[in-house]
Amino acid sequence: SGIFPELKFEFVGQTFLAVTYALETELLRPIDFSVLTDNIEFRRHTTVVAFDTGLLRQMTFHADYRWGSRVLYDSPVGEPPSLAGRTSANITLTVRPSRSLRIDNTYLLFRLHERKGSSGIFNDHIIRSKWNYQYNKELSFRFIGEYDALLANPANTSLKTSKRFNADFLVTYLLHPNTALYIGYNSNLENVLLPLQSDPGAVNGLARGRSFHNDGRNFFVKASYLFRF
């Protein structure tokens, strides 16, 4: 439950500025977290400033910045969830160099820190680029590259520092929605140790190092055809 007042301004060129405030309550129970002995209720708040513009025909831009408080679910082992300070950002730039090509570039930041003091808990950075190219009416190409870096402070969270890069390729030949050919390839790099090793102290259970290793590749071909009778 909560309240969400918002103030929004609209300008020429599909340009918007919005300010939002959210005040919410969240109830956690022992059934959700075994370390809890009783229900505990948190009251958290968030202030959001968002800006969008499509002033340029071949480019759109979105940015929002948020600050306030958030529940830390991944507390150090043996400690209950607690209320932490939060800051986050979302920046997206979409470019259309031509009628056939669209490029979406996104940067996401999510940070938790101690409410009293400047000690950080974790920073999560995500950088994503998505390319769509429509060669003709039937044939299209798509590429998505994403880098994710979670930088954790082991003194304040059970999360472990992790880094990942994922590349995804897709070729589509679409005659119509029921008759199509898809060819795709996906590759994932992570800073896991090979051979894979368990880490009892890690939330995801995997031991990690500094170097990237390819822990997954996937190639597929999918075809569909509509038979008419």
mmCIF file of N, CA and C in Angstrom, residues 74-139:
data_model
loop_
_atom_site.group_PDB
_atom_site.id
_atom_site.type_symbol
_atom_site.label_atom_id
_atom_site.label_comp_id
_atom_site.label_asym_id
_atom_site.label_seq_id
_atom_site.Cartn_x
_atom_site.Cartn_y
_atom_site.Cartn_z
ATOM 1 N N ASP A 74 19.070 -8.887 0.888
ATOM 2 C CA ASP A 74 20.274 -9.721 0.936
ATOM 3 C C ASP A 74 21.238 -9.199 1.988
ATOM 4 N N SER A 75 20.796 -9.210 3.249
ATOM 5 C CA SER A 75 21.658 -8.797 4.357
ATOM 6 C C SER A 75 22.759 -9.824 4.560
ATOM 7 N N PRO A 76 23.809 -9.468 5.326
ATOM 8 C CA PRO A 76 24.835 -10.476 5.631
ATOM 9 C C PRO A 76 24.201 -11.718 6.247
ATOM 10 N N VAL A 77 24.817 -12.866 6.030
ATOM 11 C CA VAL A 77 24.271 -14.137 6.492
ATOM 12 C C VAL A 77 23.965 -14.076 7.986
ATOM 13 N N GLY A 78 22.741 -14.460 8.346
ATOM 14 C CA GLY A 78 22.333 -14.477 9.749
ATOM 15 C C GLY A 78 21.677 -13.203 10.229
ATOM 16 N N GLU A 79 21.702 -12.150 9.398
ATOM 17 C CA GLU A 79 21.091 -10.886 9.798
ATOM 18 C C GLU A 79 19.761 -10.690 9.073
ATOM 19 N N PRO A 80 18.792 -10.027 9.745
ATOM 20 C CA PRO A 80 17.481 -9.825 9.114
ATOM 21 C C PRO A 80 17.537 -8.727 8.060
ATOM 22 N N PRO A 81 16.567 -8.683 7.155
ATOM 23 C CA PRO A 81 16.483 -7.569 6.201
ATOM 24 C C PRO A 81 16.410 -6.240 6.934
ATOM 25 N N SER A 82 16.892 -5.194 6.290
ATOM 26 C CA SER A 82 16.911 -3.876 6.922
ATOM 27 C C SER A 82 16.609 -2.811 5.873
ATOM 28 N N LEU A 83 16.340 -1.616 6.347
ATOM 29 C CA LEU A 83 16.053 -0.504 5.456
ATOM 30 C C LEU A 83 17.348 0.209 5.092
ATOM 31 N N ALA A 84 17.574 0.408 3.808
ATOM 32 C CA ALA A 84 18.805 1.030 3.319
ATOM 33 C C ALA A 84 18.471 2.231 2.453
ATOM 34 N N GLY A 85 19.449 3.089 2.240
ATOM 35 C CA GLY A 85 19.285 4.186 1.307
ATOM 36 C C GLY A 85 19.455 3.688 -0.115
ATOM 37 N N ARG A 86 18.745 4.293 -1.062
ATOM 38 C CA ARG A 86 18.866 3.859 -2.448
ATOM 39 C C ARG A 86 18.999 5.059 -3.380
ATOM 40 N N THR A 87 19.762 4.847 -4.436
ATOM 41 C CA THR A 87 19.796 5.764 -5.567
ATOM 42 C C THR A 87 19.813 4.901 -6.821
ATOM 43 N N SER A 88 19.150 5.359 -7.863
ATOM 44 C CA SER A 88 19.140 4.604 -9.108
ATOM 45 C C SER A 88 18.964 5.560 -10.274
ATOM 46 N N ALA A 89 19.380 5.105 -11.445
ATOM 47 C CA ALA A 89 19.270 5.913 -12.660
ATOM 48 C C ALA A 89 18.959 5.007 -13.832
ATOM 49 N N ASN A 90 18.218 5.551 -14.781
ATOM 50 C CA ASN A 90 17.878 4.844 -16.009
ATOM 51 C C ASN A 90 18.006 5.828 -17.155
ATOM 52 N N ILE A 91 18.949 5.574 -18.052
ATOM 53 C CA ILE A 91 19.181 6.460 -19.193
ATOM 54 C C ILE A 91 19.062 5.625 -20.466
ATOM 55 N N THR A 92 18.185 6.046 -21.376
ATOM 56 C CA THR A 92 17.980 5.331 -22.622
ATOM 57 C C THR A 92 18.031 6.302 -23.794
ATOM 58 N N LEU A 93 18.864 5.990 -24.765
ATOM 59 C CA LEU A 93 18.986 6.796 -25.980
ATOM 60 C C LEU A 93 18.663 5.901 -27.167
ATOM 61 N N THR A 94 17.633 6.260 -27.916
ATOM 62 C CA THR A 94 17.241 5.520 -29.103
ATOM 63 C C THR A 94 17.581 6.338 -30.341
ATOM 64 N N VAL A 95 18.332 5.729 -31.253
ATOM 65 C CA VAL A 95 18.779 6.409 -32.470
ATOM 66 C C VAL A 95 18.263 5.644 -33.672
ATOM 67 N N ARG A 96 17.776 6.378 -34.673
ATOM 68 C CA ARG A 96 17.315 5.781 -35.928
ATOM 69 C C ARG A 96 18.099 6.414 -37.086
ATOM 70 N N PRO A 97 19.297 5.890 -37.381
ATOM 71 C CA PRO A 97 20.114 6.465 -38.460
ATOM 72 C C PRO A 97 19.442 6.384 -39.823
ATOM 73 N N SER A 98 18.580 5.372 -39.996
ATOM 74 C CA SER A 98 17.859 5.199 -41.255
ATOM 75 C C SER A 98 16.517 4.555 -40.948
ATOM 76 N N ARG A 99 15.692 4.421 -41.962
ATOM 77 C CA ARG A 99 14.395 3.796 -41.754
ATOM 78 C C ARG A 99 14.522 2.322 -41.413
ATOM 79 N N SER A 100 15.646 1.721 -41.776
ATOM 80 C CA SER A 100 15.830 0.282 -41.563
ATOM 81 C C SER A 100 16.510 -0.060 -40.244
ATOM 82 N N LEU A 101 17.225 0.879 -39.671
ATOM 83 C CA LEU A 101 18.052 0.592 -38.493
ATOM 84 C C LEU A 101 17.564 1.367 -37.271
ATOM 85 N N ARG A 102 17.432 0.637 -36.162
ATOM 86 C CA ARG A 102 17.090 1.253 -34.874
ATOM 87 C C ARG A 102 18.066 0.743 -33.826
ATOM 88 N N ILE A 103 18.633 1.670 -33.034
ATOM 89 C CA ILE A 103 19.613 1.328 -32.000
ATOM 90 C C ILE A 103 19.114 1.868 -30.670
ATOM 91 N N ASP A 104 18.927 0.967 -29.701
ATOM 92 C CA ASP A 104 18.519 1.344 -28.346
ATOM 93 C C ASP A 104 19.695 1.115 -27.405
ATOM 94 N N ASN A 105 20.159 2.183 -26.770
ATOM 95 C CA ASN A 105 21.265 2.098 -25.816
ATOM 96 C C ASN A 105 20.751 2.471 -24.425
ATOM 97 N N THR A 106 21.036 1.617 -23.444
ATOM 98 C CA THR A 106 20.502 1.808 -22.097
ATOM 99 C C THR A 106 21.601 1.661 -21.056
ATOM 100 N N TYR A 107 21.547 2.541 -20.049
ATOM 101 C CA TYR A 107 22.415 2.404 -18.871
ATOM 102 C C TYR A 107 21.534 2.406 -17.633
ATOM 103 N N LEU A 108 21.709 1.378 -16.795
ATOM 104 C CA LEU A 108 20.943 1.248 -15.560
ATOM 105 C C LEU A 108 21.899 1.211 -14.376
ATOM 106 N N LEU A 109 21.579 1.973 -13.357
ATOM 107 C CA LEU A 109 22.353 1.969 -12.115
ATOM 108 C C LEU A 109 21.405 1.765 -10.952
ATOM 109 N N PHE A 110 21.748 0.836 -10.075
ATOM 110 C CA PHE A 110 20.996 0.657 -8.838
ATOM 111 C C PHE A 110 21.994 0.531 -7.701
ATOM 112 N N ARG A 111 21.867 1.401 -6.691
ATOM 113 C CA ARG A 111 22.830 1.431 -5.596
ATOM 114 C C ARG A 111 22.102 1.465 -4.267
ATOM 115 N N LEU A 112 22.554 0.615 -3.340
ATOM 116 C CA LEU A 112 22.089 0.656 -1.957
ATOM 117 C C LEU A 112 23.258 1.022 -1.065
ATOM 118 N N HIS A 113 22.971 1.803 -0.053
ATOM 119 C CA HIS A 113 24.005 2.245 0.889
ATOM 120 C C HIS A 113 23.393 2.396 2.277
ATOM 121 N N GLU A 114 24.226 2.468 3.273
ATOM 122 C CA GLU A 114 23.734 2.649 4.628
ATOM 123 C C GLU A 114 23.040 4.001 4.755
ATOM 124 N N ARG A 115 21.928 4.031 5.472
ATOM 125 C CA ARG A 115 21.182 5.274 5.620
ATOM 126 C C ARG A 115 21.943 6.278 6.482
ATOM 127 N N LYS A 116 22.680 5.775 7.454
ATOM 128 C CA LYS A 116 23.493 6.637 8.312
ATOM 129 C C LYS A 116 24.956 6.365 7.987
ATOM 130 N N GLY A 117 25.582 7.324 7.368
ATOM 131 C CA GLY A 117 26.952 7.137 6.928
ATOM 132 C C GLY A 117 27.011 6.941 5.422
ATOM 133 N N SER A 118 28.222 6.869 4.895
ATOM 134 C CA SER A 118 28.397 6.792 3.440
ATOM 135 C C SER A 118 28.842 5.421 2.973
ATOM 136 N N SER A 119 28.827 4.428 3.859
ATOM 137 C CA SER A 119 29.300 3.096 3.482
ATOM 138 C C SER A 119 28.353 2.461 2.477
ATOM 139 N N GLY A 120 28.901 1.978 1.360
ATOM 140 C CA GLY A 120 28.071 1.360 0.335
ATOM 141 C C GLY A 120 27.733 -0.082 0.659
ATOM 142 N N ILE A 121 26.626 -0.564 0.098
ATOM 143 C CA ILE A 121 26.219 -1.961 0.235
ATOM 144 C C ILE A 121 26.498 -2.689 -1.075
ATOM 145 N N PHE A 122 25.935 -2.190 -2.183
ATOM 146 C CA PHE A 122 26.300 -2.709 -3.496
ATOM 147 C C PHE A 122 25.913 -1.699 -4.567
ATOM 148 N N ASN A 123 26.635 -1.754 -5.673
ATOM 149 C CA ASN A 123 26.327 -0.995 -6.886
ATOM 150 C C ASN A 123 26.097 -1.995 -8.013
ATOM 151 N N ASP A 124 25.016 -1.829 -8.734
ATOM 152 C CA ASP A 124 24.735 -2.705 -9.874
ATOM 153 C C ASP A 124 24.674 -1.844 -11.131
ATOM 154 N N HIS A 125 25.587 -2.091 -12.077
ATOM 155 C CA HIS A 125 25.655 -1.345 -13.329
ATOM 156 C C HIS A 125 25.269 -2.273 -14.484
ATOM 157 N N ILE A 126 24.355 -1.825 -15.335
ATOM 158 C CA ILE A 126 23.966 -2.586 -16.514
ATOM 159 C C ILE A 126 24.058 -1.676 -17.736
ATOM 160 N N ILE A 127 24.797 -2.115 -18.735
ATOM 161 C CA ILE A 127 24.903 -1.389 -20.004
ATOM 162 C C ILE A 127 24.398 -2.315 -21.100
ATOM 163 N N ARG A 128 23.412 -1.843 -21.868
ATOM 164 C CA ARG A 128 22.785 -2.688 -22.879
ATOM 165 C C ARG A 128 22.671 -1.927 -24.193
ATOM 166 N N SER A 129 22.957 -2.620 -25.299
ATOM 167 C CA SER A 129 22.792 -2.041 -26.626
ATOM 168 C C SER A 129 22.026 -3.036 -27.488
ATOM 169 N N LYS A 130 20.949 -2.564 -28.090
ATOM 170 C CA LYS A 130 20.102 -3.429 -28.921
ATOM 171 C C LYS A 130 20.006 -2.834 -30.316
ATOM 172 N N TRP A 131 20.372 -3.638 -31.317
ATOM 173 C CA TRP A 131 20.367 -3.198 -32.708
ATOM 174 C C TRP A 131 19.337 -4.020 -33.489
ATOM 175 N N ASN A 132 18.431 -3.338 -34.173
ATOM 176 C CA ASN A 132 17.449 -3.981 -35.051
ATOM 177 C C ASN A 132 17.616 -3.426 -36.466
ATOM 178 N N TYR A 133 17.820 -4.336 -37.419
ATOM 179 C CA TYR A 133 17.977 -3.913 -38.815
ATOM 180 C C TYR A 133 16.984 -4.677 -39.679
ATOM 181 N N GLN A 134 16.115 -3.946 -40.369
ATOM 182 C CA GLN A 134 15.121 -4.535 -41.259
ATOM 183 C C GLN A 134 15.641 -4.425 -42.682
ATOM 184 N N TYR A 135 16.202 -5.543 -43.195
ATOM 185 C CA TYR A 135 16.811 -5.516 -44.523
ATOM 186 C C TYR A 135 15.749 -5.317 -45.604
ATOM 187 N N ASN A 136 14.671 -6.052 -45.516
ATOM 188 C CA ASN A 136 13.519 -5.866 -46.398
ATOM 189 C C ASN A 136 12.277 -6.291 -45.619
ATOM 190 N N LYS A 137 11.180 -6.443 -46.312
ATOM 191 C CA LYS A 137 9.927 -6.757 -45.624
ATOM 192 C C LYS A 137 9.996 -8.075 -44.864
ATOM 193 N N GLU A 138 10.748 -9.052 -45.392
ATOM 194 C CA GLU A 138 10.771 -10.378 -44.783
ATOM 195 C C GLU A 138 11.973 -10.600 -43.860
ATOM 196 N N LEU A 139 13.131 -10.045 -44.219
ATOM 197 C CA LEU A 139 14.381 -10.385 -43.545
ATOM 198 C C LEU A 139 14.803 -9.290 -42.559
#
